[in-house]
CSV table of C-alpha atoms and ligand atoms in Angstrom, one decimal:
chain,number,residue,atom,x,y,z
A,1,MET,CA,120.5,106.8,114.3
A,2,ILE,CA,118.5,109.5,111.9
A,3,GLU,CA,118.1,106.7,109.4
A,4,ALA,CA,116.5,104.5,112.0
A,5,ALA,CA,114.1,107.2,113.2
A,6,ALA,CA,113.4,107.9,109.6
A,7,ALA,CA,112.7,104.3,109.1
A,8,LEU,CA,110.4,103.8,112.1
A,9,ALA,CA,108.3,106.9,111.2
A,10,ALA,CA,108.2,105.7,107.5
A,11,ALA,CA,107.0,102.2,108.6
A,12,HIS,CA,104.5,103.6,111.0
A,13,PHE,CA,102.6,105.8,108.1
A,14,ALA,CA,103.2,103.3,105.5
A,15,ALA,CA,101.4,100.4,107.0
A,16,PRO,CA,98.0,101.9,107.4
A,17,LEU,CA,98.4,103.5,103.9
A,18,ALA,CA,99.3,100.4,102.3
A,19,TYR,CA,96.5,98.4,104.0
A,20,TYR,CA,94.0,101.1,102.9
A,21,LEU,CA,94.8,101.2,99.3
A,22,TYR,CA,95.1,97.4,99.2
A,23,ALA,CA,91.8,97.0,101.0
A,24,ARG,CA,90.2,99.5,98.5
A,25,ARG,CA,90.7,97.0,95.8
A,26,TRP,CA,88.2,94.7,97.7
A,27,LEU,CA,85.6,97.7,97.1
A,28,ARG,CA,85.1,96.6,93.6
A,29,ARG,CA,84.3,93.0,94.3
A,30,PRO,CA,81.0,91.7,94.1
A,31,TRP,CA,79.5,90.8,97.5
A,32,GLY,CA,79.1,87.3,96.8
A,33,VAL,CA,76.0,87.1,98.8
A,34,GLU,CA,72.2,87.3,97.7
A,35,PRO,CA,70.3,89.9,99.5
A,36,ARG,CA,66.6,89.3,99.2
A,37,GLU,CA,63.9,92.3,99.0
A,38,GLY,CA,60.9,91.7,101.3
A,39,HIS,CA,62.7,89.1,103.5
A,40,THR,CA,61.2,89.9,107.0
A,41,PRO,CA,62.3,87.4,109.5
A,42,THR,CA,61.2,87.9,113.2
A,43,ILE,CA,63.4,90.4,114.8
A,44,THR,CA,64.1,91.3,118.6
A,45,ILE,CA,65.6,94.7,119.1
A,46,ILE,CA,67.5,95.0,122.4
A,47,ILE,CA,68.4,98.4,123.8
A,48,PRO,CA,70.5,98.0,126.6
A,49,THR,CA,70.4,101.0,129.2
A,50,TYR,CA,72.4,102.5,132.0
A,51,ASN,CA,71.1,105.9,133.0
A,52,GLU,CA,69.9,106.7,129.8
A,53,ALA,CA,66.7,108.7,130.9
A,54,PRO,CA,67.5,111.9,128.9
A,55,LEU,CA,67.6,109.7,125.7
A,56,ILE,CA,65.4,106.7,126.0
A,57,GLU,CA,62.2,108.0,124.7
A,58,ALA,CA,63.7,109.6,121.6
A,59,LYS,CA,65.4,106.3,121.1
A,60,LEU,CA,62.0,104.4,121.2
A,61,ASP,CA,60.3,107.2,118.8
A,62,ASP,CA,63.3,106.5,116.6
A,63,ILE,CA,62.4,102.7,116.5
A,64,ALA,CA,59.0,103.0,116.2
A,65,ARG,CA,59.4,105.1,113.1
A,66,GLN,CA,60.9,102.0,111.4
A,67,ASP,CA,58.9,100.4,108.6
A,68,TYR,CA,58.8,96.9,109.7
A,69,PRO,CA,55.8,94.5,110.1
A,70,PRO,CA,54.9,95.0,113.9
A,71,ASP,CA,53.9,91.3,114.3
A,72,LYS,CA,57.3,90.5,113.4
A,73,LEU,CA,59.0,92.7,115.9
A,74,GLN,CA,59.8,92.5,119.6
A,75,ILE,CA,61.4,95.3,121.5
A,76,ILE,CA,63.2,94.7,124.7
A,77,VAL,CA,64.9,97.4,127.0
A,78,VAL,CA,67.1,95.9,129.6
A,79,ASP,CA,68.2,98.0,132.1
A,80,SER,CA,70.8,97.6,134.9
A,81,ALA,CA,69.8,99.2,138.1
A,82,SER,CA,69.8,102.9,136.6
A,83,THR,CA,69.4,105.5,139.3
A,84,ASP,CA,67.7,108.0,136.9
A,85,GLY,CA,64.2,106.5,136.2
A,86,THR,CA,65.2,105.1,132.9
A,87,PRO,CA,63.2,101.8,132.9
A,88,GLU,CA,60.0,103.8,134.4
A,89,LYS,CA,60.4,106.3,131.5
A,90,ALA,CA,60.5,103.3,128.9
A,91,GLU,CA,57.3,101.8,130.5
A,92,ARG,CA,55.5,105.2,130.3
A,93,TRP,CA,56.5,105.7,126.8
A,94,ALA,CA,55.0,102.1,126.0
A,95,ARG,CA,51.8,102.9,128.1
A,96,GLN,CA,51.1,106.3,126.2
A,97,ARG,CA,51.8,104.8,123.0
A,98,GLN,CA,50.1,101.6,123.7
A,99,ALA,CA,53.1,99.9,122.3
A,100,PRO,CA,54.3,96.5,123.0
A,101,LEU,CA,57.8,96.9,124.7
A,102,GLU,CA,59.3,94.6,127.3
A,103,VAL,CA,61.2,96.2,130.0
A,104,LEU,CA,63.7,93.9,131.8
A,105,ARG,CA,65.4,94.8,135.0
A,106,GLU,CA,68.7,93.5,136.5
A,107,PRO,CA,69.2,94.0,140.1
A,108,GLN,CA,72.8,95.3,139.7
A,109,ARG,CA,75.0,96.7,137.0
A,110,ASN,CA,77.2,93.9,135.5
A,111,GLY,CA,78.0,95.7,132.2
A,112,LYS,CA,76.2,95.7,128.7
A,113,ALA,CA,77.0,92.1,127.7
A,114,HIS,CA,75.8,90.5,131.0
A,115,ALA,CA,72.5,92.5,130.3
A,116,LEU,CA,72.2,91.5,126.7
A,117,ASN,CA,72.5,88.0,127.8
A,118,LEU,CA,69.7,88.3,129.9
A,119,ALA,CA,67.7,89.7,127.2
A,120,LEU,CA,68.8,87.0,124.8
A,121,LYS,CA,66.7,84.6,127.0
A,122,HIS,CA,63.5,86.6,126.4
A,123,ALA,CA,64.2,87.1,122.8
A,124,ARG,CA,61.7,85.4,120.4
A,125,GLY,CA,63.2,86.7,117.0
A,126,ASP,CA,65.3,84.8,114.5
A,127,ILE,CA,67.4,87.9,114.3
A,128,VAL,CA,68.7,89.7,117.4
A,129,VAL,CA,69.4,93.5,116.9
A,130,ILE,CA,71.4,95.3,119.6
A,131,THR,CA,71.1,99.1,119.4
A,132,ASP,CA,72.6,101.6,122.1
A,133,ALA,CA,70.3,104.3,123.4
A,134,ASP,CA,72.8,107.0,122.4
A,135,SER,CA,72.5,106.1,118.7
A,136,HIS,CA,69.9,106.7,115.9
A,137,TRP,CA,68.8,105.4,112.7
A,138,PRO,CA,68.0,108.2,110.1
A,139,ASP,CA,66.3,105.8,107.7
A,140,PRO,CA,63.0,104.1,108.4
A,141,GLN,CA,64.1,101.5,106.0
A,142,THR,CA,67.1,100.3,108.4
A,143,LEU,CA,65.6,97.4,109.6
A,144,ARG,CA,64.4,96.1,106.5
A,145,LYS,CA,67.7,96.6,104.8
A,146,ALA,CA,69.3,94.8,107.5
A,147,ALA,CA,67.0,92.0,107.2
A,148,ARG,CA,67.6,91.9,103.4
A,149,TRP,CA,71.3,91.0,103.9
A,150,LEU,CA,70.6,88.3,106.4
A,151,ALA,CA,68.4,86.6,103.8
A,152,ASP,CA,71.6,85.0,102.8
A,153,PRO,CA,72.5,82.0,104.8
A,154,SER,CA,76.1,82.8,104.6
A,155,VAL,CA,75.7,86.1,106.3
A,156,GLY,CA,75.8,85.7,110.3
A,157,ALA,CA,75.9,89.4,111.3
A,158,VAL,CA,75.2,92.7,110.0
A,159,THR,CA,76.3,96.2,111.4
A,160,CYS,CA,76.0,99.7,110.0
A,161,LEU,CA,78.5,102.4,108.9
A,162,LYS,CA,78.8,105.1,111.4
A,163,ARG,CA,78.3,108.7,111.1
A,164,PRO,CA,78.9,111.1,114.2
A,165,ALA,CA,76.2,113.8,115.1
A,166,GLY,CA,77.7,116.8,115.6
A,167,GLY,CA,81.0,115.4,116.4
A,168,GLY,CA,83.0,118.1,114.4
A,169,GLY,CA,85.7,117.9,111.7
A,170,VAL,CA,88.2,115.5,113.6
A,171,GLU,CA,85.6,112.6,114.2
A,172,ALA,CA,84.2,113.0,110.6
A,173,ALA,CA,87.6,112.9,108.9
A,174,TYR,CA,88.8,109.8,110.8
A,175,ARG,CA,85.2,108.2,109.8
A,176,ASP,CA,85.9,108.4,106.2
A,177,TYR,CA,88.9,106.5,106.2
A,178,TYR,CA,87.3,104.0,108.8
A,179,ASN,CA,84.0,103.4,106.8
A,180,VAL,CA,86.0,102.4,103.6
A,181,LEU,CA,88.0,99.9,105.7
A,182,ARG,CA,84.6,98.6,107.0
A,183,LEU,CA,83.1,98.3,103.8
A,184,ALA,CA,86.2,97.0,101.9
A,185,GLU,CA,86.6,94.3,104.7
A,186,SER,CA,83.1,93.4,104.5
A,187,LYS,CA,83.3,92.5,100.8
A,188,LYS,CA,86.5,90.6,101.4
A,189,TRP,CA,84.8,88.3,103.9
A,190,ALA,CA,84.0,90.1,107.3
A,191,THR,CA,84.8,93.1,109.4
A,192,PRO,CA,86.3,92.5,112.7
A,193,ILE,CA,84.8,95.9,113.9
A,194,PHE,CA,81.1,96.0,114.8
A,195,HIS,CA,79.0,98.9,116.1
A,196,GLY,CA,76.7,98.9,119.1
A,197,GLU,CA,74.3,101.5,117.2
A,198,LEU,CA,73.2,98.4,115.0
A,199,ALA,CA,74.6,95.2,115.3
A,200,ALA,CA,72.3,92.4,114.0
A,201,PHE,CA,72.9,88.7,114.8
A,202,ARG,CA,71.3,85.2,113.8
A,203,LYS,CA,69.9,84.2,117.2
A,204,GLU,CA,71.0,80.6,116.4
A,205,LEU,CA,74.7,81.8,116.1
A,206,LEU,CA,74.5,83.7,119.3
A,207,GLU,CA,73.5,80.7,121.0
A,208,LYS,CA,76.3,78.6,119.4
A,209,ILE,CA,78.8,81.2,120.7
A,210,GLY,CA,77.4,80.8,124.2
A,211,GLY,CA,75.9,84.3,124.1
A,212,PHE,CA,77.6,87.7,124.3
A,213,PRO,CA,81.3,87.8,125.8
A,214,THR,CA,81.2,89.2,129.1
A,215,HIS,CA,85.1,89.0,129.8
A,216,LEU,CA,86.0,91.8,127.4
A,217,GLY,CA,84.6,95.3,126.4
A,218,ALA,CA,84.0,95.1,122.8
A,219,ASP,CA,80.9,92.7,123.1
A,220,ASP,CA,79.5,93.8,119.6
A,221,SER,CA,83.1,93.4,117.7
A,222,HIS,CA,84.1,90.4,119.5
A,223,THR,CA,80.6,88.8,118.9
A,224,ALA,CA,80.9,89.3,115.1
A,225,VAL,CA,84.7,87.9,115.2
A,226,LEU,CA,83.3,84.7,117.0
A,227,ILE,CA,80.6,84.4,114.2
A,228,ALA,CA,83.3,84.7,111.5
A,229,ALA,CA,85.4,82.2,113.1
A,230,PHE,CA,82.6,80.0,112.7
A,231,GLY,CA,82.6,80.5,108.9
A,232,TYR,CA,79.7,83.1,108.3
A,233,ARG,CA,80.0,86.4,106.9
A,234,ALA,CA,79.9,89.5,109.4
A,235,ILE,CA,79.5,92.5,107.2
A,236,ALA,CA,78.9,96.1,107.1
A,237,PRO,CA,76.9,96.9,104.0
A,238,GLU,CA,76.9,100.0,102.2
A,239,ASP,CA,73.1,100.9,102.6
A,240,LEU,CA,73.1,100.9,106.4
A,241,HIS,CA,73.9,103.9,108.2
A,242,CYS,CA,73.6,104.9,111.8
A,243,VAL,CA,74.2,108.1,113.9
A,244,GLU,CA,76.1,108.0,117.3
A,245,LEU,CA,75.7,111.0,119.6
A,246,VAL,CA,79.5,112.0,120.5
A,247,PRO,CA,79.6,112.4,124.0
A,248,ARG,CA,80.8,115.6,126.0
A,249,GLN,CA,83.8,113.7,127.5
A,250,TYR,CA,85.1,113.1,124.0
A,251,TRP,CA,88.5,111.8,124.8
A,252,ARG,CA,87.8,109.6,127.7
A,253,TRP,CA,85.4,107.8,125.6
A,254,ARG,CA,87.7,107.5,122.7
A,255,ILE,CA,90.2,105.8,125.1
A,256,ARG,CA,87.6,103.3,126.5
A,257,ARG,CA,86.6,102.6,122.7
A,258,ALA,CA,90.3,101.9,121.8
A,259,GLN,CA,90.8,99.7,124.9
A,260,HIS,CA,87.7,97.8,123.7
A,261,LEU,CA,89.1,97.2,120.3
A,262,ILE,CA,92.6,96.1,121.8
A,263,GLN,CA,90.9,93.6,124.0
A,264,ASN,CA,88.9,92.5,120.8
A,265,PHE,CA,92.0,92.0,118.8
A,266,ALA,CA,94.1,90.5,121.5
A,267,ALA,CA,91.4,87.8,122.0
A,268,SER,CA,90.8,87.3,118.4
A,269,LEU,CA,94.1,86.5,117.5
A,270,ARG,CA,94.0,83.4,119.9
A,271,LEU,CA,91.0,82.1,117.7
A,272,LYS,CA,91.1,79.7,114.7
A,273,THR,CA,89.7,81.7,111.8
A,274,PRO,CA,88.8,81.1,108.1
A,275,SER,CA,91.8,81.9,105.9
A,276,ARG,CA,89.7,84.4,104.0
A,277,PHE,CA,89.3,86.3,107.1
A,278,ARG,CA,93.0,86.2,108.2
A,279,PRO,CA,94.5,88.9,106.3
A,280,VAL,CA,91.9,91.4,107.6
A,281,LEU,CA,92.0,90.3,111.1
A,282,TYR,CA,96.1,90.2,111.2
A,283,ALA,CA,96.3,93.6,109.4
A,284,GLU,CA,93.6,95.3,111.9
A,285,ALA,CA,95.4,93.5,114.8
A,286,TYR,CA,98.8,94.9,113.8
A,287,LEU,CA,97.4,98.4,113.0
A,288,HIS,CA,95.8,98.5,116.7
A,289,LEU,CA,98.3,96.7,118.8
A,290,VAL,CA,101.7,97.3,117.3
A,291,ASN,CA,101.8,100.0,114.7
A,292,PRO,CA,101.1,103.1,117.0
A,293,TRP,CA,104.1,102.1,119.2
A,294,LEU,CA,106.6,102.9,116.1
A,295,LEU,CA,105.6,106.5,116.5
A,296,PRO,CA,107.3,107.2,120.1
A,297,ALA,CA,110.1,104.6,119.1
A,298,ALA,CA,110.7,107.0,116.1
A,299,LEU,CA,110.5,110.0,118.3
A,300,ALA,CA,112.9,108.7,120.9
A,301,THR,CA,115.4,107.6,118.3
A,302,ALA,CA,115.3,110.9,116.7
A,303,LEU,CA,115.8,112.8,119.8
A,304,ALA,CA,118.8,110.4,120.6
A,305,ALA,CA,120.4,111.4,117.1
A,306,GLY,CA,121.4,114.8,117.5
A,307,PRO,CA,120.6,118.0,115.5
A,308,PRO,CA,119.6,116.2,112.5
A,309,GLY,CA,117.4,114.2,114.3
A,310,TRP,CA,115.8,117.1,116.4
A,311,ALA,CA,115.1,118.6,112.9
A,312,LEU,CA,113.2,115.3,112.0
A,313,ALA,CA,111.2,115.5,115.2
A,314,ALA,CA,110.5,119.1,114.6
A,315,LEU,CA,109.1,118.4,111.5
A,316,GLY,CA,106.8,115.8,112.9
A,317,LEU,CA,105.6,118.4,115.3
A,318,ALA,CA,105.2,121.0,112.8
A,319,LEU,CA,102.9,118.7,110.6
A,320,LEU,CA,100.3,118.8,113.5
A,321,ALA,CA,99.2,122.0,111.8
A,322,HIS,CA,97.7,119.9,109.3
A,323,LYS,CA,94.3,118.4,110.5
A,324,PRO,CA,94.3,114.8,109.0
A,325,TYR,CA,97.6,114.2,110.5
A,326,ARG,CA,96.8,115.6,113.6
A,327,THR,CA,93.6,113.4,113.6
A,328,TRP,CA,95.7,110.4,112.9
A,329,ILE,CA,98.3,111.2,115.6
A,330,ALA,CA,95.6,111.7,118.4
A,331,MET,CA,94.1,108.3,117.5
A,332,GLN,CA,97.4,106.8,117.8
A,333,MET,CA,97.8,108.4,121.3
A,334,TYR,CA,94.4,107.1,122.2
A,335,LEU,CA,95.5,103.4,121.4
A,336,MET,CA,98.7,103.8,123.3
A,337,ILE,CA,97.0,105.3,126.4
A,338,ALA,CA,94.3,102.5,126.0
A,339,ALA,CA,97.0,99.6,125.9
A,340,LEU,CA,98.5,100.9,129.1
A,341,ARG,CA,95.0,101.6,130.7
A,342,ASN,CA,94.2,98.0,129.8
A,343,LEU,CA,96.8,96.8,132.2
A,344,TRP,CA,94.9,98.1,135.3
A,345,THR,CA,91.2,98.5,134.1
A,346,LYS,CA,89.4,96.6,131.4
A,347,GLU,CA,86.3,98.8,131.7
B,401,LIG,N1,71.9,97.4,130.7
B,401,LIG,C1,73.0,97.8,130.7
B,401,LIG,N2,73.8,97.5,131.7
B,401,LIG,N3,73.3,98.7,129.8
B,401,LIG,C2,74.5,99.3,129.8
B,401,LIG,C3,75.6,99.0,130.7
B,401,LIG,C4,75.0,98.1,131.8
B,401,LIG,O1,75.8,97.9,132.6
B,401,LIG,N4,76.5,99.9,130.5
B,401,LIG,C5,76.2,100.5,129.4
B,401,LIG,N5,75.1,100.3,128.9
B,401,LIG,C6,74.2,100.6,127.6
B,401,LIG,C7,74.2,102.3,127.6
B,401,LIG,O2,73.2,102.8,128.3
B,401,LIG,C8,74.0,102.3,126.2
B,401,LIG,O3,72.6,102.3,125.7
B,401,LIG,C9,74.9,101.1,125.7
B,401,LIG,O4,74.9,100.2,126.7
B,401,LIG,C10,76.4,101.8,125.1
B,401,LIG,O5,76.9,102.4,126.2
B,401,LIG,P1,77.9,103.5,125.8
B,401,LIG,O6,78.4,104.1,127.3
B,401,LIG,O7,77.3,104.5,125.1
B,401,LIG,O8,79.1,102.9,125.4
B,401,LIG,P2,80.2,103.4,124.2
B,401,LIG,O9,79.5,104.4,123.3
B,401,LIG,O10,81.3,103.9,124.8
B,401,LIG,O11,80.5,102.0,123.3
B,401,LIG,C11,79.5,101.4,122.6
B,401,LIG,O12,80.1,101.3,121.4
B,401,LIG,C12,81.2,100.4,121.2
B,401,LIG,C13,81.8,100.3,119.9
B,401,LIG,O13,80.9,100.9,118.9
B,401,LIG,C14,79.2,100.2,123.3
B,401,LIG,O14,78.1,99.8,122.4
B,401,LIG,C15,80.3,99.2,123.3
B,401,LIG,O15,79.9,98.2,123.4
B,401,LIG,C16,80.9,99.0,121.6
B,401,LIG,O16,82.0,98.3,121.7
B,402,LIG,MN1,77.8,105.4,123.0
């Protein structure tokens, strides 16, 4: 019994470690794509908003700081019946700045992806960039850099690497592990995890996949997976960074995110994908859908094994004093709670 408990625990920790070490070798590969300096396609930036009045002006200021030819840029705010005056604030911002900004209004709230699909109908750019209101691009060259990568016809989608703003140590430690994986997967072929802070897609591919998926939460990640399934690269290059404001209700937000990722992987496993993408997709699906559950299985087996098993369980608990371990365990808890919560709400 104690052996079984130890084996379950070892398997739980070995899988992500092995994947991490294995994926790190992909970092040394060449990209195999040719980014082109000075490539400036027409871009439509879409900011979906629901009750973002406190943030919308700063977000628009942030975009206005981008160094990109203005005649090649279209900016759309698509709002879904905010009750805090978000669209009016956006319009006022545009008037004061005399900036061209299109504000679209949905009469009722049907979710982010639904709103994105409305905006997509108005998009004139060859590239569509989605960015959440609660995010920020520290580098004024961000759009140019994203465009550079999209100069290569094999690249269908580009996202950023993420840095938390004022999120504290736990969030930051997790991000180190996380960003290495995103980058390595991108070099291998594609990463199945995209970020709402900056998700750039070729518009023709968005049209080909039938717009943003509205049946699940992870619209950005799942869109990237669908594009990769079509044989295009979906990448997070090393020179694109964005910042996300970490909300106050930290762990409710974490669980919602985990729910979205689980929905993404469950749907992605049903797709036919290029063989180069499969190792990444299957590894990530395993880590998100299955691996967390080895922990409670190990704990239950240990507790049933009598005193030696209790000692093992006590060791597992004592290690919580160690921060990276605690961070990891917290993430596993979020994934398990999220899987259960997905049974009754997909939100
Ligand atoms: N128009 C519209 N309609 N916008 C919406 C709606 C809606 O029903 N719901 C949310 N939004 C907007 C928000 O105002 C914000 O600008 C953006 O969509 C993201 O919403 P958040 O509430 O900040 O989502 P999140 O931080 O939990 O999740 C984000 O990141 C995930 C992973 O990176 C989203 O972008 C997710 O789609 C993404 O999977
Ligand atoms: Mn957010």
